[in-house]
PDB file of C-alpha atoms in Angstrom:
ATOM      1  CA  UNK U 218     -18.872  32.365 -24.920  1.00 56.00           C
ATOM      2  CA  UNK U 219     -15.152  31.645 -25.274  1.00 79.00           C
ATOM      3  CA  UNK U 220     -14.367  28.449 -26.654  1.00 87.00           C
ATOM      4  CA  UNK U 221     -10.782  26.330 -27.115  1.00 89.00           C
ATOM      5  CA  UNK U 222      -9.292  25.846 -30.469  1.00 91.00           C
ATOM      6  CA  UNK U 223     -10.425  22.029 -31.767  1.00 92.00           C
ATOM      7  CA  UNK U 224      -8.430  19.443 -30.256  1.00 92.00           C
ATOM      8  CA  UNK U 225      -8.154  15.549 -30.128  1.00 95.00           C
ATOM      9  CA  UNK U 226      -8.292  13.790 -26.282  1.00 95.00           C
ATOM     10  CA  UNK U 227      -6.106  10.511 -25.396  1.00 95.00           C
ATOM     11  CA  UNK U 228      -6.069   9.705 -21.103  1.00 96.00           C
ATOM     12  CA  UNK U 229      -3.014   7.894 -19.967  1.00 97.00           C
ATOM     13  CA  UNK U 230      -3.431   4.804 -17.594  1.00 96.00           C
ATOM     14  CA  UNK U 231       0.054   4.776 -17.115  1.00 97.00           C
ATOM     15  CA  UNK U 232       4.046   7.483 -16.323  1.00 97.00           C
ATOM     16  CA  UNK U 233       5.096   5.215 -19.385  1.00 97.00           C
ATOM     17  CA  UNK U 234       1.814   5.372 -20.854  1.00 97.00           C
ATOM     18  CA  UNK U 235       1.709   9.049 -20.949  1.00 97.00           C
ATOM     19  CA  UNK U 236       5.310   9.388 -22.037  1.00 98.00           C
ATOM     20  CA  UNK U 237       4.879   7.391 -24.941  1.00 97.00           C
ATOM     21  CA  UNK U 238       1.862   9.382 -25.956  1.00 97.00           C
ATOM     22  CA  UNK U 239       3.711  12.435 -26.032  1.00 97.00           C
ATOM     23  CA  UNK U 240       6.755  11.073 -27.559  1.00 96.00           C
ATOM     24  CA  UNK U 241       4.370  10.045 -30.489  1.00 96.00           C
ATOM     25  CA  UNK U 242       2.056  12.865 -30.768  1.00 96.00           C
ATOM     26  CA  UNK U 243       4.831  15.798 -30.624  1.00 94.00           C
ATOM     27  CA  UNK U 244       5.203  19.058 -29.516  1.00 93.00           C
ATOM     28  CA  UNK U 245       1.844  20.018 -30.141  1.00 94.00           C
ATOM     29  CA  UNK U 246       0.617  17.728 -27.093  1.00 94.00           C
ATOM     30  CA  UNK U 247       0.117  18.949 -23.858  1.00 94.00           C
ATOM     31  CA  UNK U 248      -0.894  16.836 -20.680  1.00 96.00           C
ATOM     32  CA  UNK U 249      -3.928  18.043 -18.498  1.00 94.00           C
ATOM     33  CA  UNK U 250      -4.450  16.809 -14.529  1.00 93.00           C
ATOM     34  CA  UNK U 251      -7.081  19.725 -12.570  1.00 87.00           C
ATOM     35  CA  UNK U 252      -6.850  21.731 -15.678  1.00 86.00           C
ATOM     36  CA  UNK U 253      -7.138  25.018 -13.974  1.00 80.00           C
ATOM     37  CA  UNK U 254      -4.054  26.686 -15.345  1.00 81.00           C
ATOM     38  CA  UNK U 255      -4.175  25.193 -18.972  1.00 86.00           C
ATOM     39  CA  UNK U 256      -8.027  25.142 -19.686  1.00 84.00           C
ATOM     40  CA  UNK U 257      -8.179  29.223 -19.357  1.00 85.00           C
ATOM     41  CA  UNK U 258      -5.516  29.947 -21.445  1.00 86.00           C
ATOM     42  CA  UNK U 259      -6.833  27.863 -24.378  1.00 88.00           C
ATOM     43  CA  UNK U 260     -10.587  29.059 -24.091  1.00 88.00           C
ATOM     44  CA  UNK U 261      -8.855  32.630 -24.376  1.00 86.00           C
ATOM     45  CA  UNK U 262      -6.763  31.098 -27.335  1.00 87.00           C
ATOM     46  CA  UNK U 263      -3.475  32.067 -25.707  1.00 84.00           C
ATOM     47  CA  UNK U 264      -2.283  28.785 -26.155  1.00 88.00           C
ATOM     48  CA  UNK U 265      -3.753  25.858 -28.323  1.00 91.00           C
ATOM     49  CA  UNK U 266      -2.479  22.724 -28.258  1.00 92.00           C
ATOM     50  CA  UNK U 267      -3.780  20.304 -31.044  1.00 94.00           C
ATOM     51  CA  UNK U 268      -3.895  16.952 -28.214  1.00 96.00           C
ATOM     52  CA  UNK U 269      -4.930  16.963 -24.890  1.00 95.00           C
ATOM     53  CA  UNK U 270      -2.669  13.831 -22.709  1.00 96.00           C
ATOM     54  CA  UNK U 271      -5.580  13.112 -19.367  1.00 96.00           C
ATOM     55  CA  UNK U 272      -2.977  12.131 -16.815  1.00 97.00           C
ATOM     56  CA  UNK U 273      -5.504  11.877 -13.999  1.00 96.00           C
ATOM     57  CA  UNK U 274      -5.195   8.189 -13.943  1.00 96.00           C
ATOM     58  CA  UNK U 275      -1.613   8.441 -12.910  1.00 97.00           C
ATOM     59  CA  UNK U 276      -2.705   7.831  -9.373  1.00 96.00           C
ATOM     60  CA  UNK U 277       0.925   6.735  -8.296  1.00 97.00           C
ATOM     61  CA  UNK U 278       2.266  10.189  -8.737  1.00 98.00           C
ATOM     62  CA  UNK U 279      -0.190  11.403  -5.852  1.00 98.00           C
ATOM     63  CA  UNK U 280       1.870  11.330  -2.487  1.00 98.00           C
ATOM     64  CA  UNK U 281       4.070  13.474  -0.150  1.00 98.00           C
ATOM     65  CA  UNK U 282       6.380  11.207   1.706  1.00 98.00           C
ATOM     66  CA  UNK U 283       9.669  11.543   3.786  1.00 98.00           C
ATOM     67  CA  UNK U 284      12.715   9.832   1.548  1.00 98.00           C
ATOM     68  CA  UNK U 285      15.465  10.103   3.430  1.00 97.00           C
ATOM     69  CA  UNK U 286      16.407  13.266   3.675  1.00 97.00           C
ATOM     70  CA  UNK U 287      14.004  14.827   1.956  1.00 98.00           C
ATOM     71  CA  UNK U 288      10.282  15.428   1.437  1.00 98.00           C
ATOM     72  CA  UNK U 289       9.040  13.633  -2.247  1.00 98.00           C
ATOM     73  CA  UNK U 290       6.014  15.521  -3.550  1.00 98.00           C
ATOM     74  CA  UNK U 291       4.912  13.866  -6.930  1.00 98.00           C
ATOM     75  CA  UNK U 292       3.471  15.836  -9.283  1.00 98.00           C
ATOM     76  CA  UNK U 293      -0.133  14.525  -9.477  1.00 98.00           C
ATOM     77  CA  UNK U 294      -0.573  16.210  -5.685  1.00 98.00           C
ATOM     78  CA  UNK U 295      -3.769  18.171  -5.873  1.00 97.00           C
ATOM     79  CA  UNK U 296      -3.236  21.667  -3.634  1.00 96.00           C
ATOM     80  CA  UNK U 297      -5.568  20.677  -1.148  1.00 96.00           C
ATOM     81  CA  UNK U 298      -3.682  17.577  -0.187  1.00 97.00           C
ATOM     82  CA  UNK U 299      -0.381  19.922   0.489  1.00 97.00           C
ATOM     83  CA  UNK U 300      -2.612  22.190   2.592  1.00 97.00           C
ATOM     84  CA  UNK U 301      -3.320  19.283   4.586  1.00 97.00           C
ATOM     85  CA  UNK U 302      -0.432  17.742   4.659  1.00 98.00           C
ATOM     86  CA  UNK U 303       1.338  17.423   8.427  1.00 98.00           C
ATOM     87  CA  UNK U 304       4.547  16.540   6.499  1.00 98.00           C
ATOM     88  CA  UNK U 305       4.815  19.992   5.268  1.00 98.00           C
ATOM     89  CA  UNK U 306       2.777  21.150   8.214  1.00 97.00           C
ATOM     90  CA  UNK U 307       5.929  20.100  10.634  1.00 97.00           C
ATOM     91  CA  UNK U 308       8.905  20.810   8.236  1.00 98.00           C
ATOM     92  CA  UNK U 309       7.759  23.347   6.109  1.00 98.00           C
ATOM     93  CA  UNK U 310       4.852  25.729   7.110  1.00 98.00           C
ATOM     94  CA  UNK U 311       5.143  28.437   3.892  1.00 98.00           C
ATOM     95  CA  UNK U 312       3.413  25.517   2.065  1.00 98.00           C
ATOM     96  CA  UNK U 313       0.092  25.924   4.504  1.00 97.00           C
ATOM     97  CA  UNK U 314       0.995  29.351   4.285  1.00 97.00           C
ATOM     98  CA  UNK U 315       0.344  29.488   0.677  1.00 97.00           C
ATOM     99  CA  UNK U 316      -1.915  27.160  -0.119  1.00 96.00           C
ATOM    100  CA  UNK U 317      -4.026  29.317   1.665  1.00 95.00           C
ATOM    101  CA  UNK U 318      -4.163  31.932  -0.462  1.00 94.00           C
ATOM    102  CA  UNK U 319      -4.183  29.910  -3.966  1.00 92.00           C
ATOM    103  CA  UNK U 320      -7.656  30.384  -5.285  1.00 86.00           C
ATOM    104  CA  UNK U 321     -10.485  28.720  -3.833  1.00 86.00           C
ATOM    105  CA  UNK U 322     -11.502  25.005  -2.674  1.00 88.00           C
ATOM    106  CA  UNK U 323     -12.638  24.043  -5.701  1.00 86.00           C
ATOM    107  CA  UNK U 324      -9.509  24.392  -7.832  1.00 87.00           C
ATOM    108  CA  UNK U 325      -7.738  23.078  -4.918  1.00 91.00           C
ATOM    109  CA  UNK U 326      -9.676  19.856  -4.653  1.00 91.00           C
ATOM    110  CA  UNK U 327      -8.539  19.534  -8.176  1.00 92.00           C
ATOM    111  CA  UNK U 328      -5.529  21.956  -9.378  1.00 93.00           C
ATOM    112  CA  UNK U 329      -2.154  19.855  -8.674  1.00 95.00           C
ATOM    113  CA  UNK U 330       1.213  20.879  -8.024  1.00 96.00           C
ATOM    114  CA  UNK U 331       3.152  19.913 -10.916  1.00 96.00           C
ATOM    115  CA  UNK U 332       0.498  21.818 -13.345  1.00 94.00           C
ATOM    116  CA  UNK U 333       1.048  24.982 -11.329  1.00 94.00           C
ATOM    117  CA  UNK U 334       4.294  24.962 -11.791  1.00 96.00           C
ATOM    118  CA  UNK U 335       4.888  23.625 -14.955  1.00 95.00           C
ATOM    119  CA  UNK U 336       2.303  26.397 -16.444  1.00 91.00           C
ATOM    120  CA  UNK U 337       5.306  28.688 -15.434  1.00 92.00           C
ATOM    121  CA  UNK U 338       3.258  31.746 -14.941  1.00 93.00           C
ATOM    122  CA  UNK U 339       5.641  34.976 -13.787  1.00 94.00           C
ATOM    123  CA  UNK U 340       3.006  35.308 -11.230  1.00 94.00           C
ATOM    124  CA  UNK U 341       2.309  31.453  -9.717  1.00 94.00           C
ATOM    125  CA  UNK U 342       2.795  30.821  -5.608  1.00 96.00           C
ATOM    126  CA  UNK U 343       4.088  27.526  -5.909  1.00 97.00           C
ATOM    127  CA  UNK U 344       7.194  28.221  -8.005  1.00 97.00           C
ATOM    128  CA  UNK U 345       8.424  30.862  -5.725  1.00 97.00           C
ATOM    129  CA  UNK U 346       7.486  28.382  -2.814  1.00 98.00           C
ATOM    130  CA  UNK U 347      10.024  26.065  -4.694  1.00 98.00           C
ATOM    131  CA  UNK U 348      12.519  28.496  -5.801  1.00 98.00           C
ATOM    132  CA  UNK U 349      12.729  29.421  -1.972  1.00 98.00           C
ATOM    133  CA  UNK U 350      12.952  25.986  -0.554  1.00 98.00           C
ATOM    134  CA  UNK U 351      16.188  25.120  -3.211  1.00 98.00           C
ATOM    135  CA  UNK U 352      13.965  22.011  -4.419  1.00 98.00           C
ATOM    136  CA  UNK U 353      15.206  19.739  -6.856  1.00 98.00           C
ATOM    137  CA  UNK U 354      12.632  18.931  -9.738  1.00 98.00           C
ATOM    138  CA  UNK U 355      12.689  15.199 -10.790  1.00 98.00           C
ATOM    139  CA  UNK U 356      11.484  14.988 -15.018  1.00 98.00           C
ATOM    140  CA  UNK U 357      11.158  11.656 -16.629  1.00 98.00           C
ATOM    141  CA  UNK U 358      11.176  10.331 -20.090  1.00 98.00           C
ATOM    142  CA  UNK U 359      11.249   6.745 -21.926  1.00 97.00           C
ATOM    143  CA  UNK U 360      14.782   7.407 -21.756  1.00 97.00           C
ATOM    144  CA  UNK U 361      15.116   7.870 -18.341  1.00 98.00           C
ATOM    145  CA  UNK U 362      15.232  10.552 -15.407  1.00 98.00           C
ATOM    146  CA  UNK U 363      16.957  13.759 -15.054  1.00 98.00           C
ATOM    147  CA  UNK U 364      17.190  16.607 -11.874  1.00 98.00           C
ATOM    148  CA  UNK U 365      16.485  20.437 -12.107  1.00 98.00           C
ATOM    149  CA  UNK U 366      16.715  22.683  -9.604  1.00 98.00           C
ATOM    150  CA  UNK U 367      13.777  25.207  -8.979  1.00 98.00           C
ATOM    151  CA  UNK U 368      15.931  27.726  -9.742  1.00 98.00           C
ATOM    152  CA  UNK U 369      16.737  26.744 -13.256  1.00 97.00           C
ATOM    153  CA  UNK U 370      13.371  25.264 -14.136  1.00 98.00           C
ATOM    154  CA  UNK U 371      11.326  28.173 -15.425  1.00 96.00           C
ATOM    155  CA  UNK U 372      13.131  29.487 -18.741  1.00 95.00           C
ATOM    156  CA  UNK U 373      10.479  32.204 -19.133  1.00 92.00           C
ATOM    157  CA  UNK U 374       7.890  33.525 -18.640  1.00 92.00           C
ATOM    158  CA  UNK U 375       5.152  30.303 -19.465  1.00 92.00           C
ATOM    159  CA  UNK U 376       7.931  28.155 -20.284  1.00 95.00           C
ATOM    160  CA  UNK U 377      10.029  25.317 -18.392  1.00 97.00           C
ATOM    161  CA  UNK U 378      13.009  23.276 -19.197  1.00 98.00           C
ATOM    162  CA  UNK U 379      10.307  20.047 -19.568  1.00 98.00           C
ATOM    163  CA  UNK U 380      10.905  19.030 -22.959  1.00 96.00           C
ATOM    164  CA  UNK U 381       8.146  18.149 -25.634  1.00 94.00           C
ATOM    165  CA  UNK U 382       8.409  13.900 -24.530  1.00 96.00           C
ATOM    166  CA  UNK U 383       9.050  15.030 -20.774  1.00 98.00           C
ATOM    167  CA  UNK U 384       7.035  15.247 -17.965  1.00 98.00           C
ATOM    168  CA  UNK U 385       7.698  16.439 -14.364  1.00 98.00           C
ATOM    169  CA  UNK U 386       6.907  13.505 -12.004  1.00 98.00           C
ATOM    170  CA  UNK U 387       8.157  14.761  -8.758  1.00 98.00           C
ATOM    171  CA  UNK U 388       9.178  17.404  -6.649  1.00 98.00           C
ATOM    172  CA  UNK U 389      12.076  16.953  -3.715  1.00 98.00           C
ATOM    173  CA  UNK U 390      12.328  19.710  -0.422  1.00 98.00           C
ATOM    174  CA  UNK U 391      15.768  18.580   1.622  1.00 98.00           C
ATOM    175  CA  UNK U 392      14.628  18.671   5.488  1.00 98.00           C
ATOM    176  CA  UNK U 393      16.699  21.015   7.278  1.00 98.00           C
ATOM    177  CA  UNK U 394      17.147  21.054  11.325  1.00 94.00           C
ATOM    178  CA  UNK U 395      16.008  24.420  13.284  1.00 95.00           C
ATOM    179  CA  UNK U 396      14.098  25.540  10.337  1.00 98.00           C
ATOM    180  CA  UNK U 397      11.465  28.194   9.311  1.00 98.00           C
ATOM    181  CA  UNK U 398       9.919  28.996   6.632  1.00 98.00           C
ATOM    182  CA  UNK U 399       6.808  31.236   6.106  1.00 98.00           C
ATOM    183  CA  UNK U 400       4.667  33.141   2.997  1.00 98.00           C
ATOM    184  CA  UNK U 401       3.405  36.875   2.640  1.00 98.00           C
ATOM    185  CA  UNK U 402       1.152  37.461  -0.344  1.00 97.00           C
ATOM    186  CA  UNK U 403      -0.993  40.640  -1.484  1.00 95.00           C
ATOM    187  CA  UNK U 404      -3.692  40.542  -3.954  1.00 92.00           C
ATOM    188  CA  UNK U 405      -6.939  42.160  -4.872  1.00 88.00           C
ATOM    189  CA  UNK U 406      -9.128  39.849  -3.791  1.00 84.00           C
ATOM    190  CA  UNK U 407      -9.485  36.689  -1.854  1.00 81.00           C
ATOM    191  CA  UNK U 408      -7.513  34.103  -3.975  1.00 78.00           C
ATOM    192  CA  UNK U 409      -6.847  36.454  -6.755  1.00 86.00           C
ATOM    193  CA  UNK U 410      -2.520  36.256  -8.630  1.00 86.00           C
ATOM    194  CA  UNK U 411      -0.778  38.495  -6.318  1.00 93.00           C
ATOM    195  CA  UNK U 412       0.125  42.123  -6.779  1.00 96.00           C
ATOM    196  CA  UNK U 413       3.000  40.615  -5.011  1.00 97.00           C
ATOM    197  CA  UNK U 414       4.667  37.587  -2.803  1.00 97.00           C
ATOM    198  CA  UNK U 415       7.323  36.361  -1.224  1.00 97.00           C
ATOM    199  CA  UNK U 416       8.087  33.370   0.776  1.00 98.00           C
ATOM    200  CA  UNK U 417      11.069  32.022   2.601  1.00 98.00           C
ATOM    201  CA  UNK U 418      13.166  29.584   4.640  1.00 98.00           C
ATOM    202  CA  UNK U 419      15.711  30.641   7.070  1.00 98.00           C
ATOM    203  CA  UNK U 420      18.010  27.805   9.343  1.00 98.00           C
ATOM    204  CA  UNK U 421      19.216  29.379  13.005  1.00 98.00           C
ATOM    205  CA  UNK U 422      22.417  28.400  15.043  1.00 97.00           C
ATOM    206  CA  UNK U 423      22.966  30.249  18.248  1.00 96.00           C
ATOM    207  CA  UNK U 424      20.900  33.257  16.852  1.00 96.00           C
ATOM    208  CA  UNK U 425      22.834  32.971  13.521  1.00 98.00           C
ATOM    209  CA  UNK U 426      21.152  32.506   9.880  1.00 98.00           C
ATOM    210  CA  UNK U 427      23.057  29.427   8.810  1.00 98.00           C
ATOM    211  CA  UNK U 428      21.415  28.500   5.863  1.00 98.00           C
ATOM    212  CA  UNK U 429      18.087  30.973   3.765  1.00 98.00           C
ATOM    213  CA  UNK U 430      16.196  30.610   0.674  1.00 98.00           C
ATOM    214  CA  UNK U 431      14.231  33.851  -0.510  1.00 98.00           C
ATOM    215  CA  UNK U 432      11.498  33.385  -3.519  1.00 98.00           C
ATOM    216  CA  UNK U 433       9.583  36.239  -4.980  1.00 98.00           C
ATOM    217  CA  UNK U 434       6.739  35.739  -7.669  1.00 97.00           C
ATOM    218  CA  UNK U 435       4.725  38.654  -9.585  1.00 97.00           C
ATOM    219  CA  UNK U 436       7.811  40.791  -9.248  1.00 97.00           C
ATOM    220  CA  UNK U 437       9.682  40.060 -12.018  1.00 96.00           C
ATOM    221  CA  UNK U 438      12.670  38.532  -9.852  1.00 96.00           C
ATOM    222  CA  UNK U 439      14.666  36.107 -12.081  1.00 95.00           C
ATOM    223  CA  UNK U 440      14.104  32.536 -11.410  1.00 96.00           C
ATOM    224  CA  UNK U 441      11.601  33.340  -8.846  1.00 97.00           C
ATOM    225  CA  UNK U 442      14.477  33.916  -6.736  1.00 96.00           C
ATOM    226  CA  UNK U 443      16.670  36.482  -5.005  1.00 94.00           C
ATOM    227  CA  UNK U 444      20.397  35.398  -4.285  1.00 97.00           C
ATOM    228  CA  UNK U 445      21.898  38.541  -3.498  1.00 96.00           C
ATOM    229  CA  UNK U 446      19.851  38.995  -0.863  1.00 97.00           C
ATOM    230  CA  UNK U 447      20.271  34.989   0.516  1.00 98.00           C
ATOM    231  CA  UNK U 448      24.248  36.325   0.434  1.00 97.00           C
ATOM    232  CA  UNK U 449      23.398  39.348   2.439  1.00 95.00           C
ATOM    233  CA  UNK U 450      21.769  37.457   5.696  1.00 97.00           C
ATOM    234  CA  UNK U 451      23.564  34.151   5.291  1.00 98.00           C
ATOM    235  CA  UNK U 452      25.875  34.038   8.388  1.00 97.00           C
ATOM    236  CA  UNK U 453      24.803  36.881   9.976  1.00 97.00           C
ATOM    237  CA  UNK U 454      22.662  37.302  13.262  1.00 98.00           C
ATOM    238  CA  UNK U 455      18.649  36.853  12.667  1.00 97.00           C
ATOM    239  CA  UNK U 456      18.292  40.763  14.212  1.00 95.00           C
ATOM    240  CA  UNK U 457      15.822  43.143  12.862  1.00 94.00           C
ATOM    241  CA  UNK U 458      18.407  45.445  11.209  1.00 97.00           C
ATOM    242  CA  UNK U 459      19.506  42.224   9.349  1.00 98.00           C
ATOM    243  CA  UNK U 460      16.099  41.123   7.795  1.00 98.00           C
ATOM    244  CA  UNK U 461      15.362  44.697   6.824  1.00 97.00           C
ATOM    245  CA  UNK U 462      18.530  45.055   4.668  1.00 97.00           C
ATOM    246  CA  UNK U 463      17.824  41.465   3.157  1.00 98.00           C
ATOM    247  CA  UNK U 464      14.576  42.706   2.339  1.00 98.00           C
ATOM    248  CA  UNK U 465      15.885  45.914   0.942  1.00 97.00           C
ATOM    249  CA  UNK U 466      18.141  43.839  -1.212  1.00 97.00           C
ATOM    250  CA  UNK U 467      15.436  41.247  -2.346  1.00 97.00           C
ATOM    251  CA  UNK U 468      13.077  44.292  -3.646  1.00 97.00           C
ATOM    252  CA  UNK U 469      15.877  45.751  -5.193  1.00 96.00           C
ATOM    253  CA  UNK U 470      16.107  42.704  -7.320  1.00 94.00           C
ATOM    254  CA  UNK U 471      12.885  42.883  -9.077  1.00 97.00           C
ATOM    255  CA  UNK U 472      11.669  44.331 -12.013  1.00 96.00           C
ATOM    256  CA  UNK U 473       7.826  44.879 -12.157  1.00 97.00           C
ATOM    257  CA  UNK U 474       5.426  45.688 -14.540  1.00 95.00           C
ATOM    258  CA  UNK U 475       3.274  48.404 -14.243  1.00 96.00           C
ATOM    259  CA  UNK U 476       0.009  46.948 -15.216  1.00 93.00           C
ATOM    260  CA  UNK U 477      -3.999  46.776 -13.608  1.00 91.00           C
ATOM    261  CA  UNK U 478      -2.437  45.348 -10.496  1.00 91.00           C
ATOM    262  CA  UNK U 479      -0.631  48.420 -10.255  1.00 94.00           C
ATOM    263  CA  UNK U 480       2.435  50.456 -10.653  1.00 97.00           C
ATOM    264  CA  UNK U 481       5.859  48.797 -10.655  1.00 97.00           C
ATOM    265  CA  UNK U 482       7.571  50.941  -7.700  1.00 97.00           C
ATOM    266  CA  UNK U 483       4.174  50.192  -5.647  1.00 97.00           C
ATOM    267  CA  UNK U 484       5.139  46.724  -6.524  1.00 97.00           C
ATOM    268  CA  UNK U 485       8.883  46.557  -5.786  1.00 97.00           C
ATOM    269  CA  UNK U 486       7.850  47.974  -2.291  1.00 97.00           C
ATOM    270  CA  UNK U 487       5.526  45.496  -1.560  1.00 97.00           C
ATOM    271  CA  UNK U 488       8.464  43.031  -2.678  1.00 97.00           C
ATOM    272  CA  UNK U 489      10.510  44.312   0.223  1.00 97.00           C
ATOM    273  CA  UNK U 490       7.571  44.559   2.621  1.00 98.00           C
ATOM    274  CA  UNK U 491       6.135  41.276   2.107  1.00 98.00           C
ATOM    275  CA  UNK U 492      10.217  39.790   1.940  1.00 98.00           C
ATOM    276  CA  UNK U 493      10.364  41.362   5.049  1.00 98.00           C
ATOM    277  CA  UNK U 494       7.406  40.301   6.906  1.00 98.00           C
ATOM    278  CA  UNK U 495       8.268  36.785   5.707  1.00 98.00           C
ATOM    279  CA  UNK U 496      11.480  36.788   7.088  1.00 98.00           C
ATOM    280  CA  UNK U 497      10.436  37.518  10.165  1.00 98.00           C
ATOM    281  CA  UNK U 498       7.948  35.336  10.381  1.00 98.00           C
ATOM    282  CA  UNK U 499      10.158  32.537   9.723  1.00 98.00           C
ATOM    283  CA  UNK U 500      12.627  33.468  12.076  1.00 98.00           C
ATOM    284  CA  UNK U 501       9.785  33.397  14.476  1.00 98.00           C
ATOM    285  CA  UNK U 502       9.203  29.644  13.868  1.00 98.00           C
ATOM    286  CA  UNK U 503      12.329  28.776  13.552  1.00 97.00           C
ATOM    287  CA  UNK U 504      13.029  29.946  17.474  1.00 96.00           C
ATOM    288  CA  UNK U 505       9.877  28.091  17.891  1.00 94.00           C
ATOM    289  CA  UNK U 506       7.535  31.397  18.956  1.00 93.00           C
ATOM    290  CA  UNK U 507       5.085  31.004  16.300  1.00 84.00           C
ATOM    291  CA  UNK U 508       3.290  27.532  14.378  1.00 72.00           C
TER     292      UNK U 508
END
């Protein structure tokens, strides 16, 4: 039986709390909510931090809200509450979308948000779900609050820009008008990390893509996200020809591994499949055709 490296256990009761208990136990603290990501990893000794920080107290970062103009998601939001959400349900469907296919009820009921996406894994839903949507991450410390975007929030893979006396305490969507957004995933099995996925918004005027966010995960696209592509179909008419070449684009921005989920080139054209399936999809809702 796999066991975790020894460690010592503090729970937090409060955001300042927790900070403080980072800020005094170092670097070799890490904070634990569902546990799903970070639990694994340590009973396979892949990562071993010597103090576990119980945040599951922090009941106050458990919401998903309309602020202004955009939707607040705080970190402490378990998966099952996003797939629920009517928020996201009305704004932003590629949340439902993939939520799901993350995993199974039970790590839903208790996985959160801001641990999948501060585990940072090449091969995590939400971050590409982020990276897509342009969201703005909101991290906190006793000295005060600083803004990342998605897109610059994942340094590598299993590593974020969250410093050692950080932690990530909310995540902001802006709401855009005559917008769709949808998810296309392929694994193995039923919850399973993808083989590949891809998610994305697109914005319509008169026919026209105004406005598109593209986000790829298990694919090796950088930062989850695929610009060149965005440039491509920004501006131009949401017709077939269009999507395809966006897609074509988008897989031609990856760079897969071959490993036991398979070959990269099967992978990069599942990248442009799934982009392009996606697309379409979102163009659908955004005309109002599909829910």
């Amino acid at each position: 039986m796999q066991t975790p490296a020894p460690f010592e256990y503090e729970r937090a009761t409060s955001i300042d709390g927790a900070l403080a208990l980072l800020e005094r136990l170092g670097p070799e603290a890490r904070l634990v909510a569902g546990g799903h990501s970070l639990l694994p990893m340590m009973k396979l000794r892949l990562t071993a931090p010597e103090f576990l920080v119980d945040i599951n107290d922090l009941t106050e970062l458990d919401y998903i809200r309309v602020e202004g103009d955009d939707i607040a998601i705080g970190a402490m939001t378990r998966h099952a509450d996003l797939l629920a959400s009517p928020i996201l349900a009305e704004h932003y469907p590629i949340f439902r979308d993939a939520e799901q296919v993350i995993a199974d009820p039970i790590v839903r009921n208790r996985g959160t948000i801001g641990g999948s996406v501060c585990q940072a894994d090449p091969s995590e839903d939400l971050s590409a779900v982020a990276a897509a949507l342009g969201a703005t991450m909101v991290i906190r410390s006793l000295q005060g609050t600083r803004t990342v975007s998605a897109r610059e929030f994942h340094a590598g893979p299993y590593e974020t820009v969250v410093g050692p006396a950080e932690m990530l305490v909310e995540i902001r969507v802006p709401i855009r008008p005559r917008c769709g957004s949808a998810y296309e995933k392929l694994d193995r099995r039923a919850g399973d990390w993808a083989i590949a996925a891809g998610g994305c918004f697109v914005c319509l005027d008169d026919g026209v893509v105004t406005d598109v966010g593209i986000g790829l995960t298990a694919v090796g696209a950088a930062h989850f996200c695929c610009p060149e592509a965005e440039a491509a179909l920004r501006g131009s008419p949401a017709a077939g020809e269009n999507l395809v070449a966006a897609a074509a684009k988008a897989a031609a921005a990856t760079n897969p591994q071959t490993d036991q989920r398979g070959p990269a080139d099967y992978k990069r054209h599942l990248a442009g499949e799934l982009t392009k399936r996606a697309l379409r999809r979102a163009v659908a809702r955004a005309r109002g055709e599909e829910a």
